[in-house]
Amino acid sequence: MHYIIDGYNVINCSDKFAASTLEGRRNKFIDFISQNRPHGSLRNSITVVFDCKSKNPYESNGYNRSHIGNIEIIFSDGIISADDIIAEIVDNAENPYEITVVTNDKGIRRRTAPSGAKHEAVESFLDKGSKQKNINRSREALSGDIKEEINEEFERLWLKKRGIK
């Protein structure tokens, strides 16, 4: 599965990414994706697309691509919009049925729906990341003794079920 995320649409839909600068908000969002994996498996690829108002001399094809870890980040050049880039990626995909576009923007949804791409609401995407974070926190909250006690109890139940003890 390939997740394509309308970056500013997500950032502007949540207070999770509050910061004093736009760059700070973007960084918080990228950190959220990296740490919480709301896109699921590490095998799923992820592309975040942002609009940019200034022309970058190093960009090509109307936008600038970079990577932070396994996250591809695309900034439009101010001439072509993030919406156009998202639609272009979906339109040019070999199998658009394996793409999920994360946005609340109805225009992007209308443009990418005919190809067969899936859509996910921003809130749903962010909730998945929050749930993963809560699971990780609960794992960290268990002390070694409690974990051992739980494992021993599961072992007793498993053996009893199979008539071994």
PDB file of N, CA, C and O in Angstrom, residues 79-122:
ATOM      1  N   ILE A  79       3.921  26.868  -8.716  1.00  0.00           N
ATOM      2  CA  ILE A  79       3.206  26.934  -9.994  1.00  0.00           C
ATOM      3  C   ILE A  79       2.232  25.761 -10.076  1.00  0.00           C
ATOM      4  O   ILE A  79       1.050  25.922 -10.314  1.00  0.00           O
ATOM      5  N   ILE A  80       2.753  24.567  -9.855  1.00  0.00           N
ATOM      6  CA  ILE A  80       1.912  23.380  -9.770  1.00  0.00           C
ATOM      7  C   ILE A  80       1.546  23.202  -8.297  1.00  0.00           C
ATOM      8  O   ILE A  80       2.370  23.436  -7.416  1.00  0.00           O
ATOM      9  N   SER A  81       0.300  22.833  -8.017  1.00  0.00           N
ATOM     10  CA  SER A  81      -0.139  22.731  -6.620  1.00  0.00           C
ATOM     11  C   SER A  81       0.076  21.328  -6.069  1.00  0.00           C
ATOM     12  O   SER A  81       0.266  20.368  -6.824  1.00  0.00           O
ATOM     13  N   ALA A  82       0.005  21.211  -4.763  1.00  0.00           N
ATOM     14  CA  ALA A  82       0.102  19.897  -4.116  1.00  0.00           C
ATOM     15  C   ALA A  82      -1.035  19.001  -4.608  1.00  0.00           C
ATOM     16  O   ALA A  82      -0.838  17.810  -4.846  1.00  0.00           O
ATOM     17  N   ASP A  83      -2.226  19.582  -4.792  1.00  0.00           N
ATOM     18  CA  ASP A  83      -3.360  18.808  -5.307  1.00  0.00           C
ATOM     19  C   ASP A  83      -3.035  18.205  -6.668  1.00  0.00           C
ATOM     20  O   ASP A  83      -3.343  17.042  -6.938  1.00  0.00           O
ATOM     21  N   ASP A  84      -2.403  19.002  -7.537  1.00  0.00           N
ATOM     22  CA  ASP A  84      -2.034  18.515  -8.878  1.00  0.00           C
ATOM     23  C   ASP A  84      -1.006  17.390  -8.794  1.00  0.00           C
ATOM     24  O   ASP A  84      -1.075  16.421  -9.548  1.00  0.00           O
ATOM     25  N   ILE A  85      -0.059  17.523  -7.879  1.00  0.00           N
ATOM     26  CA  ILE A  85       0.973  16.492  -7.716  1.00  0.00           C
ATOM     27  C   ILE A  85       0.343  15.193  -7.228  1.00  0.00           C
ATOM     28  O   ILE A  85       0.643  14.114  -7.742  1.00  0.00           O
ATOM     29  N   ILE A  86      -0.546  15.288  -6.248  1.00  0.00           N
ATOM     30  CA  ILE A  86      -1.219  14.093  -5.733  1.00  0.00           C
ATOM     31  C   ILE A  86      -1.997  13.411  -6.853  1.00  0.00           C
ATOM     32  O   ILE A  86      -1.893  12.192  -7.049  1.00  0.00           O
ATOM     33  N   ALA A  87      -2.754  14.189  -7.621  1.00  0.00           N
ATOM     34  CA  ALA A  87      -3.532  13.623  -8.735  1.00  0.00           C
ATOM     35  C   ALA A  87      -2.607  12.997  -9.778  1.00  0.00           C
ATOM     36  O   ALA A  87      -2.899  11.914 -10.305  1.00  0.00           O
ATOM     37  N   GLU A  88      -1.480  13.636 -10.050  1.00  0.00           N
ATOM     38  CA  GLU A  88      -0.521  13.109 -11.029  1.00  0.00           C
ATOM     39  C   GLU A  88       0.067  11.769 -10.567  1.00  0.00           C
ATOM     40  O   GLU A  88       0.191  10.833 -11.356  1.00  0.00           O
ATOM     41  N   ILE A  89       0.423  11.678  -9.305  1.00  0.00           N
ATOM     42  CA  ILE A  89       0.974  10.425  -8.777  1.00  0.00           C
ATOM     43  C   ILE A  89      -0.055   9.298  -8.921  1.00  0.00           C
ATOM     44  O   ILE A  89       0.267   8.200  -9.361  1.00  0.00           O
ATOM     45  N   VAL A  90      -1.295   9.595  -8.555  1.00  0.00           N
ATOM     46  CA  VAL A  90      -2.349   8.580  -8.648  1.00  0.00           C
ATOM     47  C   VAL A  90      -2.603   8.207 -10.111  1.00  0.00           C
ATOM     48  O   VAL A  90      -2.684   7.029 -10.455  1.00  0.00           O
ATOM     49  N   ASP A  91      -2.704   9.218 -10.974  1.00  0.00           N
ATOM     50  CA  ASP A  91      -2.980   8.964 -12.393  1.00  0.00           C
ATOM     51  C   ASP A  91      -1.882   8.141 -13.061  1.00  0.00           C
ATOM     52  O   ASP A  91      -2.163   7.352 -13.956  1.00  0.00           O
ATOM     53  N   ASN A  92      -0.640   8.333 -12.644  1.00  0.00           N
ATOM     54  CA  ASN A  92       0.485   7.636 -13.267  1.00  0.00           C
ATOM     55  C   ASN A  92       0.842   6.305 -12.602  1.00  0.00           C
ATOM     56  O   ASN A  92       1.758   5.623 -13.038  1.00  0.00           O
ATOM     57  N   ALA A  93       0.120   5.958 -11.552  1.00  0.00           N
ATOM     58  CA  ALA A  93       0.426   4.729 -10.814  1.00  0.00           C
ATOM     59  C   ALA A  93       0.046   3.505 -11.648  1.00  0.00           C
ATOM     60  O   ALA A  93      -0.980   3.497 -12.331  1.00  0.00           O
ATOM     61  N   GLU A  94       0.890   2.470 -11.569  1.00  0.00           N
ATOM     62  CA  GLU A  94       0.595   1.206 -12.249  1.00  0.00           C
ATOM     63  C   GLU A  94      -0.666   0.573 -11.679  1.00  0.00           C
ATOM     64  O   GLU A  94      -1.470   0.011 -12.415  1.00  0.00           O
ATOM     65  N   ASN A  95      -0.802   0.629 -10.364  1.00  0.00           N
ATOM     66  CA  ASN A  95      -1.969   0.049  -9.716  1.00  0.00           C
ATOM     67  C   ASN A  95      -2.522   1.038  -8.689  1.00  0.00           C
ATOM     68  O   ASN A  95      -2.185   0.966  -7.505  1.00  0.00           O
ATOM     69  N   PRO A  96      -3.374   1.958  -9.128  1.00  0.00           N
ATOM     70  CA  PRO A  96      -3.903   2.960  -8.199  1.00  0.00           C
ATOM     71  C   PRO A  96      -4.766   2.371  -7.079  1.00  0.00           C
ATOM     72  O   PRO A  96      -5.012   3.033  -6.084  1.00  0.00           O
ATOM     73  N   TYR A  97      -5.207   1.102  -7.243  1.00  0.00           N
ATOM     74  CA  TYR A  97      -5.984   0.456  -6.182  1.00  0.00           C
ATOM     75  C   TYR A  97      -5.131   0.221  -4.936  1.00  0.00           C
ATOM     76  O   TYR A  97      -5.665  -0.058  -3.876  1.00  0.00           O
ATOM     77  N   GLU A  98      -3.818   0.316  -5.069  1.00  0.00           N
ATOM     78  CA  GLU A  98      -2.920   0.135  -3.922  1.00  0.00           C
ATOM     79  C   GLU A  98      -2.506   1.467  -3.306  1.00  0.00           C
ATOM     80  O   GLU A  98      -1.555   1.528  -2.542  1.00  0.00           O
ATOM     81  N   ILE A  99      -3.224   2.526  -3.645  1.00  0.00           N
ATOM     82  CA  ILE A  99      -2.925   3.860  -3.114  1.00  0.00           C
ATOM     83  C   ILE A  99      -4.064   4.299  -2.201  1.00  0.00           C
ATOM     84  O   ILE A  99      -5.234   4.118  -2.521  1.00  0.00           O
ATOM     85  N   THR A 100      -3.680   4.873  -1.057  1.00  0.00           N
ATOM     86  CA  THR A 100      -4.635   5.522  -0.166  1.00  0.00           C
ATOM     87  C   THR A 100      -4.241   6.982  -0.052  1.00  0.00           C
ATOM     88  O   THR A 100      -3.115   7.295   0.336  1.00  0.00           O
ATOM     89  N   VAL A 101      -5.164   7.861  -0.413  1.00  0.00           N
ATOM     90  CA  VAL A 101      -4.930   9.304  -0.327  1.00  0.00           C
ATOM     91  C   VAL A 101      -5.541   9.777   0.991  1.00  0.00           C
ATOM     92  O   VAL A 101      -6.729   9.562   1.241  1.00  0.00           O
ATOM     93  N   VAL A 102      -4.722  10.409   1.817  1.00  0.00           N
ATOM     94  CA  VAL A 102      -5.177  10.903   3.122  1.00  0.00           C
ATOM     95  C   VAL A 102      -5.428  12.399   3.001  1.00  0.00           C
ATOM     96  O   VAL A 102      -4.485  13.189   2.841  1.00  0.00           O
ATOM     97  N   THR A 103      -6.697  12.772   3.047  1.00  0.00           N
ATOM     98  CA  THR A 103      -7.082  14.178   2.953  1.00  0.00           C
ATOM     99  C   THR A 103      -8.550  14.330   3.309  1.00  0.00           C
ATOM    100  O   THR A 103      -9.323  13.373   3.204  1.00  0.00           O
ATOM    101  N   ASN A 104      -8.934  15.527   3.709  1.00  0.00           N
ATOM    102  CA  ASN A 104     -10.342  15.873   3.870  1.00  0.00           C
ATOM    103  C   ASN A 104     -10.788  16.775   2.721  1.00  0.00           C
ATOM    104  O   ASN A 104     -11.921  17.225   2.701  1.00  0.00           O
ATOM    105  N   ASP A 105      -9.892  17.045   1.793  1.00  0.00           N
ATOM    106  CA  ASP A 105     -10.162  17.923   0.660  1.00  0.00           C
ATOM    107  C   ASP A 105     -11.032  17.185  -0.364  1.00  0.00           C
ATOM    108  O   ASP A 105     -10.594  16.224  -1.002  1.00  0.00           O
ATOM    109  N   LYS A 106     -12.273  17.642  -0.515  1.00  0.00           N
ATOM    110  CA  LYS A 106     -13.208  16.984  -1.425  1.00  0.00           C
ATOM    111  C   LYS A 106     -12.748  17.072  -2.879  1.00  0.00           C
ATOM    112  O   LYS A 106     -13.008  16.169  -3.675  1.00  0.00           O
ATOM    113  N   GLY A 107     -12.059  18.147  -3.225  1.00  0.00           N
ATOM    114  CA  GLY A 107     -11.563  18.303  -4.592  1.00  0.00           C
ATOM    115  C   GLY A 107     -10.558  17.213  -4.960  1.00  0.00           C
ATOM    116  O   GLY A 107     -10.630  16.625  -6.046  1.00  0.00           O
ATOM    117  N   ILE A 108      -9.627  16.940  -4.050  1.00  0.00           N
ATOM    118  CA  ILE A 108      -8.637  15.887  -4.304  1.00  0.00           C
ATOM    119  C   ILE A 108      -9.337  14.531  -4.370  1.00  0.00           C
ATOM    120  O   ILE A 108      -9.019  13.699  -5.219  1.00  0.00           O
ATOM    121  N   ARG A 109     -10.287  14.318  -3.493  1.00  0.00           N
ATOM    122  CA  ARG A 109     -11.027  13.044  -3.505  1.00  0.00           C
ATOM    123  C   ARG A 109     -11.739  12.848  -4.844  1.00  0.00           C
ATOM    124  O   ARG A 109     -11.711  11.753  -5.404  1.00  0.00           O
ATOM    125  N   ARG A 110     -12.376  13.903  -5.334  1.00  0.00           N
ATOM    126  CA  ARG A 110     -13.070  13.801  -6.628  1.00  0.00           C
ATOM    127  C   ARG A 110     -12.099  13.539  -7.771  1.00  0.00           C
ATOM    128  O   ARG A 110     -12.399  12.788  -8.689  1.00  0.00           O
ATOM    129  N   ARG A 111     -10.938  14.156  -7.719  1.00  0.00           N
ATOM    130  CA  ARG A 111      -9.957  13.998  -8.805  1.00  0.00           C
ATOM    131  C   ARG A 111      -9.328  12.611  -8.829  1.00  0.00           C
ATOM    132  O   ARG A 111      -8.959  12.122  -9.882  1.00  0.00           O
ATOM    133  N   THR A 112      -9.163  11.995  -7.651  1.00  0.00           N
ATOM    134  CA  THR A 112      -8.450  10.715  -7.596  1.00  0.00           C
ATOM    135  C   THR A 112      -9.377   9.501  -7.512  1.00  0.00           C
ATOM    136  O   THR A 112      -8.935   8.383  -7.751  1.00  0.00           O
ATOM    137  N   ALA A 113     -10.634   9.702  -7.222  1.00  0.00           N
ATOM    138  CA  ALA A 113     -11.573   8.583  -7.079  1.00  0.00           C
ATOM    139  C   ALA A 113     -11.752   7.765  -8.363  1.00  0.00           C
ATOM    140  O   ALA A 113     -11.789   6.538  -8.296  1.00  0.00           O
ATOM    141  N   PRO A 114     -11.867   8.385  -9.547  1.00  0.00           N
ATOM    142  CA  PRO A 114     -12.094   7.581 -10.761  1.00  0.00           C
ATOM    143  C   PRO A 114     -10.993   6.551 -11.047  1.00  0.00           C
ATOM    144  O   PRO A 114     -11.241   5.542 -11.687  1.00  0.00           O
ATOM    145  N   SER A 115      -9.808   6.787 -10.550  1.00  0.00           N
ATOM    146  CA  SER A 115      -8.690   5.869 -10.797  1.00  0.00           C
ATOM    147  C   SER A 115      -8.798   4.593  -9.961  1.00  0.00           C
ATOM    148  O   SER A 115      -8.143   3.608 -10.254  1.00  0.00           O
ATOM    149  N   GLY A 116      -9.579   4.647  -8.898  1.00  0.00           N
ATOM    150  CA  GLY A 116      -9.694   3.499  -8.003  1.00  0.00           C
ATOM    151  C   GLY A 116      -8.907   3.648  -6.715  1.00  0.00           C
ATOM    152  O   GLY A 116      -8.900   2.740  -5.880  1.00  0.00           O
ATOM    153  N   ALA A 117      -8.239   4.778  -6.538  1.00  0.00           N
ATOM    154  CA  ALA A 117      -7.489   5.006  -5.297  1.00  0.00           C
ATOM    155  C   ALA A 117      -8.456   5.067  -4.115  1.00  0.00           C
ATOM    156  O   ALA A 117      -9.587   5.524  -4.243  1.00  0.00           O
ATOM    157  N   LYS A 118      -7.983   4.580  -2.981  1.00  0.00           N
ATOM    158  CA  LYS A 118      -8.778   4.642  -1.752  1.00  0.00           C
ATOM    159  C   LYS A 118      -8.566   6.009  -1.115  1.00  0.00           C
ATOM    160  O   LYS A 118      -7.591   6.697  -1.406  1.00  0.00           O
ATOM    161  N   HIS A 119      -9.472   6.360  -0.213  1.00  0.00           N
ATOM    162  CA  HIS A 119      -9.357   7.624   0.500  1.00  0.00           C
ATOM    163  C   HIS A 119      -9.535   7.377   1.987  1.00  0.00           C
ATOM    164  O   HIS A 119     -10.298   6.506   2.391  1.00  0.00           O
ATOM    165  N   GLU A 120      -8.792   8.146   2.771  1.00  0.00           N
ATOM    166  CA  GLU A 120      -8.915   8.051   4.223  1.00  0.00           C
ATOM    167  C   GLU A 120      -9.004   9.454   4.791  1.00  0.00           C
ATOM    168  O   GLU A 120      -8.232  10.343   4.421  1.00  0.00           O
ATOM    169  N   ALA A 121      -9.948   9.649   5.700  1.00  0.00           N
ATOM    170  CA  ALA A 121     -10.101  10.944   6.357  1.00  0.00           C
ATOM    171  C   ALA A 121      -8.912  11.203   7.279  1.00  0.00           C
ATOM    172  O   ALA A 121      -8.323  10.262   7.832  1.00  0.00           O
ATOM    173  N   VAL A 122      -8.578  12.456   7.429  1.00  0.00           N
ATOM    174  CA  VAL A 122      -7.442  12.854   8.262  1.00  0.00           C
ATOM    175  C   VAL A 122      -7.597  12.334   9.679  1.00  0.00           C
ATOM    176  O   VAL A 122      -6.660  11.769  10.254  1.00  0.00           O
TER     177      VAL A 122
END
